Coordinates of C-alpha atoms in Angstrom, one line a residue:
M24 CA 82.2 -77.9 -100.3
M25 CA 85.5 -79.3 -101.3
K26 CA 86.3 -75.5 -102.0
N27 CA 86.1 -75.0 -98.1
K28 CA 88.3 -77.2 -97.1
K29 CA 88.3 -76.5 -93.2
T30 CA 84.4 -77.1 -93.4
F31 CA 84.5 -80.5 -95.5
I32 CA 87.2 -81.7 -92.8
V33 CA 84.9 -81.3 -90.2
V34 CA 81.6 -82.6 -92.1
L35 CA 83.5 -85.9 -92.6
L36 CA 84.5 -86.0 -89.1
I37 CA 81.2 -85.9 -87.6
T38 CA 79.5 -88.0 -90.2
C39 CA 82.2 -90.8 -88.7
I40 CA 81.0 -89.8 -85.4
I41 CA 77.4 -90.2 -86.3
I42 CA 78.0 -93.9 -88.4
V43 CA 80.1 -95.1 -85.4
C44 CA 77.8 -94.1 -82.7
K45 CA 74.6 -95.2 -84.7
Y46 CA 76.2 -98.7 -84.9
N47 CA 77.1 -99.1 -81.5
N48 CA 73.6 -98.0 -80.5
F49 CA 71.5 -99.8 -82.7
S50 CA 73.7 -103.0 -82.1
K51 CA 73.3 -103.2 -78.3
R52 CA 69.4 -103.3 -77.8
D53 CA 68.0 -104.5 -74.9
A54 CA 65.1 -103.7 -72.4
Q55 CA 66.5 -100.1 -72.0
K56 CA 67.4 -99.5 -75.5
P57 CA 64.5 -101.3 -77.3
Y58 CA 64.4 -101.3 -81.3
P59 CA 63.8 -97.7 -82.6
I60 CA 60.0 -98.1 -83.4
S61 CA 59.2 -97.4 -80.1
W62 CA 57.6 -95.3 -77.6
D63 CA 56.7 -92.1 -79.0
V64 CA 58.1 -93.2 -82.8
F65 CA 55.8 -96.2 -82.3
G66 CA 52.8 -93.5 -82.5
Y67 CA 54.5 -91.3 -85.3
Y68 CA 55.0 -94.5 -87.5
L69 CA 51.7 -96.3 -86.9
Y70 CA 50.0 -94.5 -89.3
L71 CA 52.1 -96.6 -92.3
P72 CA 51.7 -100.2 -91.3
A73 CA 48.0 -99.6 -90.3
T74 CA 47.2 -97.8 -93.6
F75 CA 49.2 -100.1 -95.8
I76 CA 49.5 -103.5 -94.2
Y77 CA 46.5 -104.1 -91.8
H78 CA 44.4 -102.0 -93.9
D79 CA 42.5 -100.7 -90.5
L80 CA 43.7 -96.9 -90.2
G81 CA 41.0 -96.4 -87.5
L82 CA 42.8 -99.3 -85.7
E83 CA 39.5 -101.1 -85.1
N84 CA 40.6 -104.4 -85.4
R85 CA 42.8 -104.7 -81.8
E86 CA 43.8 -108.4 -83.0
W87 CA 47.1 -107.4 -85.2
L88 CA 47.9 -104.2 -82.8
D89 CA 47.9 -106.6 -79.6
K90 CA 50.0 -108.9 -81.5
I91 CA 52.4 -106.3 -82.9
R92 CA 52.8 -105.1 -79.3
S93 CA 53.1 -108.5 -77.6
E94 CA 55.8 -109.4 -80.4
Y95 CA 58.1 -106.2 -80.6
N96 CA 56.9 -104.2 -77.1
P97 CA 56.9 -100.9 -78.4
S98 CA 55.5 -99.5 -75.1
P99 CA 54.0 -101.3 -71.9
T100 CA 51.0 -99.1 -72.7
L101 CA 48.8 -98.4 -75.7
Y102 CA 49.3 -94.5 -74.9
Q103 CA 49.8 -93.5 -78.5
A104 CA 46.4 -93.9 -79.3
T105 CA 42.8 -93.1 -77.9
N106 CA 39.3 -93.5 -78.3
G107 CA 38.0 -92.2 -81.3
K108 CA 34.6 -92.3 -83.3
Y109 CA 32.3 -95.2 -83.0
N110 CA 34.7 -97.9 -82.6
K111 CA 38.0 -96.1 -84.3
Q112 CA 40.9 -95.3 -82.3
V113 CA 42.7 -91.7 -83.2
I114 CA 46.5 -91.6 -83.1
I115 CA 47.6 -88.8 -80.6
Y116 CA 50.5 -88.1 -82.9
N117 CA 50.8 -86.1 -85.7
I118 CA 50.9 -87.2 -88.9
G119 CA 53.9 -85.7 -90.6
Y120 CA 56.4 -87.9 -90.0
S121 CA 54.9 -91.1 -91.6
F122 CA 55.4 -89.2 -95.0
I123 CA 59.1 -88.7 -94.0
F124 CA 59.5 -92.5 -92.8
A125 CA 57.3 -93.3 -96.3
P126 CA 60.1 -94.1 -98.5
G127 CA 62.1 -96.4 -96.2
F128 CA 58.7 -98.4 -95.2
F129 CA 57.7 -99.3 -98.6
I130 CA 61.3 -100.3 -99.3
A131 CA 61.3 -102.3 -96.5
N132 CA 57.9 -103.8 -97.1
T133 CA 59.4 -104.9 -100.6
F134 CA 62.6 -106.5 -99.1
A135 CA 61.4 -108.2 -95.7
P136 CA 60.1 -111.3 -97.4
L137 CA 62.7 -112.0 -99.6
L138 CA 65.2 -111.5 -97.0
G139 CA 63.0 -114.1 -94.9
Y140 CA 61.4 -111.7 -92.5
K141 CA 58.0 -111.0 -91.6
A142 CA 56.2 -108.2 -93.7
D143 CA 54.5 -106.9 -90.8
G144 CA 55.6 -103.2 -90.8
F145 CA 57.9 -103.7 -87.6
S146 CA 60.5 -106.9 -88.4
K147 CA 64.1 -106.2 -88.8
P148 CA 63.9 -104.9 -92.1
Y149 CA 61.5 -102.0 -91.1
Q150 CA 63.5 -100.8 -87.7
Y151 CA 66.8 -100.6 -90.1
A152 CA 64.9 -98.5 -92.7
L153 CA 64.2 -96.1 -90.2
E154 CA 67.6 -95.8 -88.6
I155 CA 68.7 -95.4 -92.5
T156 CA 66.1 -92.8 -92.9
A157 CA 67.1 -90.9 -90.0
F158 CA 70.9 -91.1 -90.8
I159 CA 70.1 -89.8 -94.3
C160 CA 68.1 -86.9 -92.9
S161 CA 70.6 -86.1 -90.5
L162 CA 73.3 -85.9 -93.8
L163 CA 70.8 -83.8 -95.6
G164 CA 70.5 -81.7 -92.8
L165 CA 74.2 -81.3 -92.3
Y166 CA 74.6 -80.7 -95.7
L167 CA 72.0 -77.5 -95.5
F168 CA 73.8 -76.4 -92.7
C169 CA 76.9 -75.9 -94.2
K170 CA 75.2 -74.5 -97.3
I171 CA 73.6 -71.8 -95.6
A172 CA 76.3 -70.9 -93.1
L173 CA 78.8 -70.5 -96.2
L174 CA 76.4 -68.3 -97.6
F175 CA 77.2 -65.6 -94.9
F176 CA 80.4 -67.0 -93.1
S177 CA 83.9 -67.7 -94.4
D178 CA 85.2 -71.7 -94.3
G179 CA 87.1 -71.2 -90.8
I180 CA 83.7 -69.5 -89.2
T181 CA 81.7 -72.1 -90.7
A182 CA 83.6 -75.1 -89.3
L183 CA 83.5 -73.5 -86.0
L184 CA 79.9 -73.3 -86.4
L185 CA 79.7 -77.1 -87.0
L186 CA 82.1 -77.8 -84.0
T187 CA 80.1 -75.4 -81.7
I188 CA 76.6 -75.8 -82.6
L189 CA 76.7 -79.5 -84.1
I190 CA 79.5 -81.1 -81.5
G191 CA 78.8 -78.9 -78.5
S192 CA 75.0 -78.8 -78.1
N193 CA 72.5 -81.3 -77.8
Y194 CA 72.2 -81.7 -81.1
F195 CA 75.2 -84.0 -81.0
F196 CA 73.5 -86.5 -78.4
Q197 CA 70.0 -86.1 -81.0
I198 CA 71.8 -87.0 -83.9
T199 CA 74.1 -89.7 -82.7
Y200 CA 71.7 -91.7 -80.3
D201 CA 68.2 -90.3 -80.5
G202 CA 68.1 -89.7 -84.6
V203 CA 64.6 -91.3 -85.0
M204 CA 63.2 -88.7 -82.6
P205 CA 61.2 -86.0 -84.3
H206 CA 63.8 -83.0 -83.7
N207 CA 66.5 -84.6 -85.9
F208 CA 63.9 -84.2 -89.1
L209 CA 62.6 -80.9 -87.9
F210 CA 66.0 -79.8 -87.9
T211 CA 66.5 -80.6 -91.7
I212 CA 62.8 -79.6 -92.4
N213 CA 63.8 -76.4 -90.9
A214 CA 66.9 -76.0 -92.9
F215 CA 65.1 -76.0 -96.1
I216 CA 62.5 -73.4 -94.7
I217 CA 65.5 -71.3 -94.3
W218 CA 67.3 -72.4 -97.6
F219 CA 63.8 -71.5 -99.9
T220 CA 63.5 -68.2 -97.6
I221 CA 66.8 -67.1 -99.0
Q222 CA 66.6 -68.5 -102.5
W223 CA 63.2 -66.9 -103.1
H224 CA 64.2 -63.6 -102.0
K225 CA 67.2 -64.0 -104.4
T226 CA 65.3 -65.4 -107.1
K227 CA 61.5 -64.9 -107.1
K228 CA 61.5 -68.0 -108.8
L229 CA 57.9 -69.8 -108.3
K230 CA 59.3 -73.0 -107.8
H231 CA 61.3 -71.7 -104.5
I232 CA 58.3 -70.2 -103.3
L233 CA 56.5 -73.6 -103.5
L234 CA 59.4 -75.5 -102.1
L235 CA 59.1 -73.1 -99.3
A236 CA 55.2 -73.7 -98.6
S237 CA 56.2 -77.6 -98.7
S238 CA 58.9 -77.2 -96.2
L239 CA 56.7 -75.1 -93.9
G240 CA 53.8 -77.4 -94.6
L241 CA 55.5 -80.5 -93.9
A242 CA 57.0 -79.2 -90.8
T243 CA 53.6 -77.9 -89.7
L244 CA 52.4 -81.2 -90.3
C245 CA 54.9 -82.6 -88.1
R246 CA 54.0 -80.2 -85.2
P247 CA 51.6 -77.5 -85.3
T248 CA 53.9 -75.0 -83.4
E249 CA 56.0 -75.0 -86.4
L250 CA 54.0 -72.9 -88.2
I251 CA 55.6 -69.6 -86.4
W252 CA 58.5 -70.4 -88.6
I253 CA 56.6 -68.4 -91.2
V254 CA 57.7 -65.1 -89.6
V255 CA 61.0 -65.9 -91.2
P256 CA 60.2 -65.9 -94.7
L257 CA 57.4 -63.3 -93.9
F258 CA 59.7 -60.7 -92.2
W259 CA 62.8 -61.6 -94.0
G260 CA 64.8 -58.8 -94.8
V261 CA 62.6 -56.4 -92.7
Y262 CA 64.0 -53.7 -90.1
N263 CA 62.6 -50.5 -90.7
K264 CA 59.4 -48.8 -91.8
N265 CA 60.6 -48.2 -95.4
I266 CA 61.7 -51.7 -96.0
F267 CA 58.3 -52.7 -94.1
L268 CA 56.8 -50.7 -97.1
E269 CA 59.3 -52.3 -99.7
K270 CA 58.4 -55.9 -98.6
Y271 CA 54.5 -55.0 -98.6
N272 CA 55.0 -53.7 -102.5
L273 CA 57.2 -57.4 -103.2
I274 CA 54.2 -59.4 -101.7
K275 CA 51.8 -57.4 -104.1
K276 CA 53.9 -57.6 -107.1
Y277 CA 54.6 -61.7 -106.8
F278 CA 50.7 -61.9 -105.3
S279 CA 49.6 -64.9 -107.3
Q280 CA 52.8 -66.8 -105.9
V281 CA 51.9 -65.9 -102.3
V282 CA 48.5 -67.0 -103.2
L283 CA 49.9 -70.4 -104.4
F284 CA 52.2 -70.2 -101.3
G285 CA 49.1 -70.1 -99.1
F286 CA 47.1 -72.7 -100.9
L287 CA 49.3 -75.5 -101.2
L288 CA 50.4 -74.7 -97.5
L289 CA 46.8 -74.9 -96.3
T290 CA 46.4 -78.1 -98.3
I291 CA 49.4 -79.8 -96.5
I292 CA 48.2 -78.8 -93.4
F293 CA 44.7 -80.0 -94.2
I294 CA 45.7 -83.2 -94.4
Q295 CA 46.0 -83.5 -90.5
F296 CA 42.3 -82.2 -90.1
A297 CA 41.5 -84.7 -92.6
Y298 CA 42.8 -87.6 -90.4
F299 CA 41.0 -86.0 -87.6
K300 CA 37.5 -86.0 -89.0
Y301 CA 37.9 -89.7 -90.1
A302 CA 39.0 -90.9 -86.7
T303 CA 37.0 -88.5 -84.3
G304 CA 34.0 -87.2 -86.4
Y305 CA 35.6 -83.6 -86.0
F306 CA 38.2 -81.5 -88.2
R307 CA 39.3 -79.6 -85.2
V308 CA 41.0 -81.9 -83.0
L309 CA 44.5 -80.2 -82.0
N310 CA 45.8 -81.6 -79.0
L311 CA 45.1 -85.2 -77.7
H312 CA 47.8 -85.5 -75.3
S313 CA 47.1 -85.2 -71.5
E314 CA 49.3 -81.9 -71.6
S315 CA 48.8 -78.6 -73.0
L316 CA 50.1 -75.3 -73.8
S317 CA 50.3 -72.8 -70.6
L318 CA 50.5 -69.9 -72.6
F319 CA 49.6 -67.6 -69.5
D320 CA 51.6 -69.3 -67.4
P321 CA 55.0 -70.5 -68.9
Y322 CA 57.8 -72.2 -67.3
T323 CA 60.4 -70.4 -69.4
L324 CA 62.8 -69.7 -66.1
K325 CA 62.9 -73.8 -65.4
F326 CA 63.4 -74.5 -69.1
L327 CA 66.2 -72.4 -69.1
F328 CA 67.9 -73.0 -66.0
S329 CA 66.6 -75.4 -63.7
Y330 CA 68.8 -78.6 -62.8
K331 CA 66.0 -80.9 -64.1
K332 CA 66.5 -79.8 -67.6
G333 CA 67.5 -76.7 -68.2
W334 CA 68.5 -75.8 -71.6
L335 CA 71.5 -73.2 -70.5
L336 CA 72.8 -75.3 -68.0
Y337 CA 72.9 -78.6 -69.9
T338 CA 73.9 -76.5 -73.5
P339 CA 75.8 -74.0 -72.1
I340 CA 77.4 -73.1 -75.6
M341 CA 74.1 -71.4 -76.6
L342 CA 74.6 -68.5 -74.2
F343 CA 77.0 -67.3 -77.0
A344 CA 74.7 -67.7 -79.5
I345 CA 72.0 -65.5 -77.6
I346 CA 74.9 -63.1 -77.1
G347 CA 75.3 -63.4 -80.8
F348 CA 72.0 -61.9 -81.5
Y349 CA 73.5 -58.6 -80.7
F350 CA 76.3 -58.8 -82.9
L351 CA 73.7 -60.0 -85.8
A352 CA 71.8 -56.8 -85.3
K353 CA 75.1 -54.6 -86.0
K354 CA 76.0 -56.7 -88.8
N355 CA 73.2 -58.1 -90.7
K356 CA 70.0 -55.8 -89.6
A357 CA 67.8 -57.4 -93.0
I358 CA 67.6 -60.8 -90.9
W359 CA 67.9 -59.9 -87.3
V360 CA 64.1 -58.9 -87.2
P361 CA 62.9 -62.3 -88.3
L362 CA 65.5 -64.7 -86.8
F363 CA 64.9 -62.7 -83.3
L364 CA 61.1 -62.9 -83.4
F365 CA 61.0 -66.7 -84.5
F366 CA 63.5 -67.2 -81.3
I367 CA 61.6 -65.2 -79.1
L368 CA 58.3 -66.6 -80.1
N369 CA 59.4 -70.5 -80.0
L370 CA 61.0 -70.0 -76.7
Y371 CA 57.8 -69.2 -75.4
I372 CA 55.7 -71.3 -76.8
I373 CA 57.8 -74.5 -76.1
S374 CA 58.5 -73.4 -72.5
S375 CA 54.8 -73.2 -72.0
W376 CA 54.2 -76.9 -72.6
E377 CA 53.1 -78.3 -69.2
C378 CA 55.7 -81.1 -69.6
W379 CA 58.2 -78.2 -70.1
W380 CA 61.3 -81.2 -69.6
Y381 CA 59.7 -83.1 -72.3
A382 CA 60.1 -86.6 -70.6
S383 CA 63.2 -88.8 -71.0
S384 CA 65.9 -86.6 -72.8
Y385 CA 69.1 -85.0 -72.8
S386 CA 68.9 -81.0 -72.3
Q387 CA 65.6 -79.3 -74.0
R388 CA 65.3 -81.4 -77.3
P389 CA 62.6 -79.4 -78.7
M390 CA 65.4 -76.4 -79.0
V391 CA 67.7 -78.6 -81.3
E392 CA 65.3 -78.1 -84.5
T393 CA 65.9 -74.4 -83.9
Y394 CA 69.9 -74.6 -84.4
V395 CA 70.0 -74.3 -88.0
M396 CA 68.6 -71.0 -87.6
M397 CA 71.0 -70.7 -84.4
L398 CA 74.0 -70.7 -86.6
F399 CA 73.5 -67.0 -87.4
P400 CA 73.9 -65.2 -84.2
M401 CA 76.4 -67.9 -83.1
G402 CA 78.6 -67.2 -86.6
Y403 CA 78.3 -63.3 -85.9
F404 CA 79.6 -64.0 -82.2
L405 CA 82.5 -65.8 -83.7
E406 CA 83.4 -63.5 -86.4
W407 CA 83.5 -60.7 -83.9
L408 CA 85.5 -62.8 -81.6
N409 CA 87.8 -63.6 -84.5
E410 CA 87.9 -60.0 -85.6
N411 CA 88.7 -58.8 -82.2
S412 CA 92.4 -57.2 -81.7
K413 CA 92.5 -58.2 -77.8
A414 CA 94.3 -61.4 -77.4
W415 CA 93.2 -61.8 -73.6
L416 CA 89.3 -61.3 -74.8
K417 CA 89.9 -64.1 -77.6
L418 CA 91.7 -66.8 -74.9
I419 CA 89.0 -66.0 -72.8
F420 CA 86.4 -67.0 -74.9
S421 CA 88.0 -69.5 -76.7
F422 CA 88.7 -71.4 -73.2
L423 CA 85.4 -70.9 -72.8
I424 CA 83.9 -72.3 -76.0
T425 CA 86.0 -75.2 -75.7
F426 CA 85.2 -76.0 -72.1
C427 CA 81.4 -75.9 -73.4
V428 CA 82.2 -78.0 -76.2
I429 CA 84.1 -80.6 -73.9
L430 CA 81.6 -80.5 -71.2
N431 CA 78.8 -81.4 -73.6
L432 CA 80.6 -84.8 -75.0
F433 CA 81.2 -85.7 -71.5
Q434 CA 77.4 -85.1 -70.1
T435 CA 76.4 -86.8 -73.1
W436 CA 78.3 -89.8 -72.3
Q437 CA 77.0 -89.4 -68.8
Y438 CA 73.6 -89.4 -69.7
V439 CA 74.1 -92.4 -72.0
N440 CA 76.0 -94.5 -69.3
Y441 CA 72.7 -93.4 -67.1
I442 CA 75.0 -91.3 -64.6
I443 CA 73.0 -88.0 -65.8
D444 CA 69.1 -89.3 -65.4
S445 CA 67.0 -88.5 -68.1
E446 CA 64.2 -86.8 -65.9
H447 CA 64.9 -86.7 -62.4
M448 CA 68.1 -84.6 -61.8
T449 CA 68.4 -82.0 -59.1
K450 CA 70.9 -79.5 -58.2
K451 CA 72.5 -81.8 -55.4
Y452 CA 72.7 -84.7 -57.7
Y453 CA 74.2 -82.7 -60.5
W454 CA 77.1 -81.7 -58.5
E455 CA 77.5 -85.2 -56.7
V456 CA 78.2 -86.4 -60.4
F457 CA 79.7 -83.4 -62.1
G458 CA 83.1 -84.5 -64.0
K459 CA 82.6 -88.1 -62.4
I460 CA 82.5 -91.5 -64.4
K461 CA 80.9 -93.5 -61.8
V462 CA 78.2 -92.7 -59.6
D463 CA 77.2 -94.8 -56.2
A464 CA 73.6 -95.3 -54.9
T465 CA 74.1 -93.0 -52.1
A466 CA 74.6 -90.0 -54.7
R467 CA 71.2 -91.5 -56.3
E468 CA 69.5 -90.7 -53.2
H469 CA 69.9 -87.2 -54.0
L470 CA 67.6 -87.6 -57.6
S471 CA 63.8 -86.5 -57.5
I472 CA 61.2 -88.7 -56.2
D473 CA 60.2 -91.5 -58.9
R474 CA 56.7 -90.3 -60.1
S475 CA 55.7 -93.9 -61.3
L476 CA 55.7 -95.3 -57.5
N477 CA 52.1 -96.2 -55.9
E478 CA 53.0 -97.7 -52.7
F479 CA 54.4 -95.5 -50.0
S480 CA 57.5 -97.7 -48.6
D481 CA 58.7 -95.3 -45.5
Y482 CA 55.4 -95.4 -44.0
T483 CA 56.5 -97.1 -40.8
N484 CA 59.5 -95.1 -40.7
Y485 CA 58.3 -91.9 -42.3
D486 CA 59.5 -89.3 -39.5
K487 CA 63.0 -90.1 -40.6
K488 CA 62.5 -88.2 -43.9
Y489 CA 58.7 -87.0 -43.9
F490 CA 56.4 -84.8 -41.7
K491 CA 53.1 -86.7 -40.9
K492 CA 50.0 -84.0 -40.8
E493 CA 46.6 -85.1 -41.1
V494 CA 44.6 -82.7 -43.1
F495 CA 41.0 -83.9 -43.0
V496 CA 38.6 -86.1 -40.9
L497 CA 35.1 -87.1 -41.4
D498 CA 33.5 -89.2 -39.0
Y499 CA 30.0 -88.1 -39.6
E500 CA 28.8 -87.7 -35.6
N501 CA 28.2 -84.2 -36.3
N502 CA 26.1 -84.3 -39.5
S503 CA 22.7 -84.1 -40.1
D504 CA 21.8 -85.5 -43.2
K505 CA 19.0 -87.3 -42.9
N506 CA 18.8 -89.2 -45.9
S507 CA 22.7 -90.5 -46.0
I508 CA 23.5 -90.2 -42.4
I509 CA 22.4 -93.7 -40.4
D510 CA 23.0 -94.5 -36.6
T511 CA 22.6 -98.0 -36.6
T512 CA 26.0 -98.9 -37.2
A513 CA 29.6 -97.2 -37.4
A514 CA 33.0 -98.1 -37.3
E515 CA 33.5 -95.4 -34.5
G516 CA 30.8 -93.7 -32.8
K517 CA 27.2 -93.7 -33.4
K518 CA 26.9 -92.8 -37.0
S519 CA 27.9 -93.5 -40.5
F520 CA 27.3 -92.3 -44.1
L521 CA 25.2 -94.3 -46.3
L522 CA 26.0 -94.4 -50.2
K523 CA 22.9 -95.9 -52.6
G524 CA 20.9 -95.2 -55.2
D525 CA 21.7 -91.6 -56.6
I526 CA 24.1 -90.9 -53.6
Q527 CA 26.9 -92.6 -55.2
Y528 CA 29.6 -89.8 -53.8
S529 CA 30.7 -89.0 -50.4
Q530 CA 31.7 -85.5 -49.0
A531 CA 34.8 -84.9 -51.2
F532 CA 38.0 -83.2 -49.7
E533 CA 39.6 -80.4 -52.4
I534 CA 42.2 -78.3 -51.7
P535 CA 44.6 -76.4 -53.7
Y536 CA 48.1 -78.2 -53.3
Y537 CA 49.9 -75.2 -51.9
D538 CA 47.5 -74.9 -49.3
I539 CA 49.0 -78.1 -47.8
T540 CA 52.7 -77.5 -48.7
N541 CA 55.1 -75.6 -51.0
K542 CA 57.2 -78.8 -51.6
S543 CA 57.5 -80.0 -55.2
Y544 CA 55.6 -83.4 -54.0
L545 CA 53.3 -85.2 -51.5
W546 CA 52.6 -88.8 -50.3
V547 CA 48.9 -88.7 -49.5
R548 CA 46.8 -91.7 -48.0
A549 CA 43.4 -91.7 -48.0
S550 CA 41.7 -94.3 -45.2
V551 CA 38.1 -95.0 -44.7
W552 CA 36.4 -97.5 -42.7
V553 CA 33.8 -99.6 -45.1
Y554 CA 31.1 -102.0 -44.7
L555 CA 29.5 -103.9 -47.1
T556 CA 26.1 -105.5 -47.7
A557 CA 27.0 -107.4 -50.7
P558 CA 29.8 -109.3 -52.3
A559 CA 32.7 -106.9 -53.1
A560 CA 32.1 -108.0 -57.0
E561 CA 28.7 -106.7 -56.8
S562 CA 29.2 -103.6 -54.2
N563 CA 32.2 -102.0 -56.8
S564 CA 33.0 -99.0 -54.7
C565 CA 36.6 -97.3 -54.4
I566 CA 38.4 -94.4 -52.8
V567 CA 39.0 -91.9 -55.7
M568 CA 42.0 -89.4 -55.6
T569 CA 42.9 -87.3 -58.2
M570 CA 45.2 -83.9 -59.3
E571 CA 43.2 -81.7 -61.2
S572 CA 44.9 -78.5 -63.4
N573 CA 43.0 -76.2 -64.9
G574 CA 39.8 -78.4 -64.5
K575 CA 41.9 -81.3 -65.9
I576 CA 42.7 -84.6 -64.2
I577 CA 46.5 -84.8 -64.7
K578 CA 46.5 -87.8 -62.0
Y579 CA 43.5 -90.2 -61.2
L580 CA 44.1 -93.2 -59.1
T581 CA 41.5 -95.7 -57.1
S582 CA 41.5 -98.4 -54.4
D583 CA 39.4 -101.6 -55.8
V584 CA 37.5 -103.1 -53.2
K585 CA 36.6 -106.0 -55.7
T586 CA 40.2 -107.0 -55.8
R587 CA 40.2 -107.1 -51.9
N588 CA 39.4 -109.6 -49.7
I589 CA 36.2 -107.5 -47.6
P590 CA 34.0 -109.7 -45.7
L591 CA 30.1 -108.9 -45.9
N592 CA 28.5 -106.9 -42.9
K593 CA 32.0 -106.4 -40.9
W594 CA 33.6 -102.7 -40.9
T595 CA 37.2 -103.0 -42.8
E596 CA 39.3 -100.0 -43.2
V597 CA 40.4 -99.5 -46.8
S598 CA 43.4 -97.1 -47.6
L599 CA 45.1 -95.7 -50.9
D600 CA 48.5 -93.7 -51.3
F601 CA 48.7 -91.1 -53.5
L602 CA 52.3 -89.9 -54.8
T603 CA 51.1 -86.1 -56.5
P604 CA 52.1 -85.7 -60.1
E605 CA 54.4 -82.7 -61.1
I606 CA 52.7 -79.6 -60.1
R607 CA 52.1 -77.8 -63.3
H608 CA 50.2 -74.6 -61.5
R609 CA 49.8 -72.8 -58.2
D610 CA 45.8 -73.8 -58.4
D611 CA 46.4 -77.2 -59.0
K612 CA 43.9 -78.9 -56.6
L613 CA 44.1 -82.4 -54.8
K614 CA 40.8 -84.0 -54.8
I615 CA 39.8 -87.0 -52.4
Y616 CA 36.4 -88.9 -52.4
Y617 CA 34.7 -92.3 -52.0
W618 CA 32.5 -93.4 -55.0
N619 CA 29.8 -96.3 -54.8
M620 CA 29.5 -97.5 -58.5
G621 CA 27.3 -100.3 -57.6
T622 CA 23.3 -100.7 -57.0
K623 CA 24.0 -102.6 -53.5
P624 CA 24.9 -100.3 -50.5
V625 CA 27.8 -99.6 -48.9
L626 CA 28.5 -97.8 -45.7
I627 CA 31.4 -95.6 -44.9
D628 CA 33.0 -94.3 -41.7
D629 CA 36.0 -92.3 -40.2
F630 CA 37.2 -90.9 -43.7
R631 CA 40.7 -89.6 -42.9
I632 CA 43.5 -87.8 -45.5
T633 CA 47.3 -87.8 -44.1
A634 CA 50.0 -86.0 -45.8
F635 CA 53.4 -87.0 -45.6
E636 CA 55.6 -83.8 -46.4
P637 CA 59.2 -84.7 -47.3
K638 CA 61.8 -82.7 -44.7
V639 CA 64.5 -82.7 -47.6
D640 CA 63.1 -81.8 -51.0
Y641 CA 65.9 -82.1 -53.7
L642 CA 65.2 -79.5 -56.7

């Protein structure tokens, strides 16, 4: 790389920036910036201490886990695991990253007691080890990025690629502030996939195809959708029928290598299935998250352009890379097909994830791991621009590219300083804070609603912000069900509904969300009058409110009669407020009913459901 001075200077600059940002970020830990082994990373990492320190891969002994969570507070709940076979817990995150974290973990585990720290898997040596692992991986990815780029482009173009893609995109945030997250590691692994694809097609050596299989296997072990990277080596060099036949003959010629490639790839992937078998009793458990892929109803337009988290809105530099596919097709047909095919397939799949905004993050973080591939279209775009003889065209594009790089750096700073919100951005708020270094409370009112709220605080003054409409009333006066309707007592009128024995549930209110509103959220209040014939602890009944999507409950909320001071043999009103979750599909349904889980009779009457629809919906 020393022969390529421009590239070397930019690499040195980026390395220094990473070091400074990582040091500042790690040294200022607080409630908002916990240590790196937290949240999702806690789930990726948990395999290591569970196996090698506590000898409890099944998480059957909650004592050590509760102690760790109490001391280090990696997350408020243990959402990283769910019930498995017998007493086992199954970690919902893939096992692949634990292989990447392992060297740092073992080094920390050796030195922690020597340095006076607990050898518990989570004390400071382990936290630092994970950060150092991420840093080394970042440098390796940076090195491979340059190696690949210099095979196709000049020193100057490669230096520009480093500035535009690594500094001008959301990769900059990931590598400097969020390097322990998967995307930084996958960027490097995917760089290996491209590098060994190139090397095998050049040399046809066994070691290169086995290293390619190892890289692809590890990527898939980290995230199953990474398996689509297989289209890159499979179609590398193919752009017409004749070349396709040549590729077919090449595979036949080196068929034994291809068989070994497939065997090694499947062996690595099988590690995840073996873990599933151990923890759940089944080999085939592919997704334990509450979200899933919605391949027949993708969110691609939102993924690309929304103010909430649009990739091309918050990372506009990538518009030039997309344009660059045209120049890639013109100048290097041999690699255009696999790269463009991968780009389309990957975009389709990751924008089909039901949590398409990928939680708290800057821009669309799953695109970061593809940027080692995007260097090709971006490189050919920059090459075209450099060779273009029209000065005015160069000036315009140079200005736009420079603006995009500066905008990315500034908006990254805004994000780090909580001006750009991680999940609640709207069009109005975006333009309220555009270019600003401070934000006031008035502007924050234009953020989308916080979905973690569980009480409707504006109930008394709802008319200022909401339209109120009653969507369901059931007073049982006209119900002729002799088994459940009684006429001896009622909150209002003459009749009420009896829940006892086999009749545990009231009639349910069930309706598609968009039959109530086209707004992005609703507050829904369910109220019912309840008559207890036994103490609340024995009655054990509640209002149940759910939102269902494709037959799966995506939000579940209940009132708890046992915690309320409800007198016996007296009608008492019980209510529950419900903020609807992110609506995933047009046929998502709201469902509300009353449930008597106990053995003692419970009477209900005057079941009402009221919707509060926002007058102004910031999107």
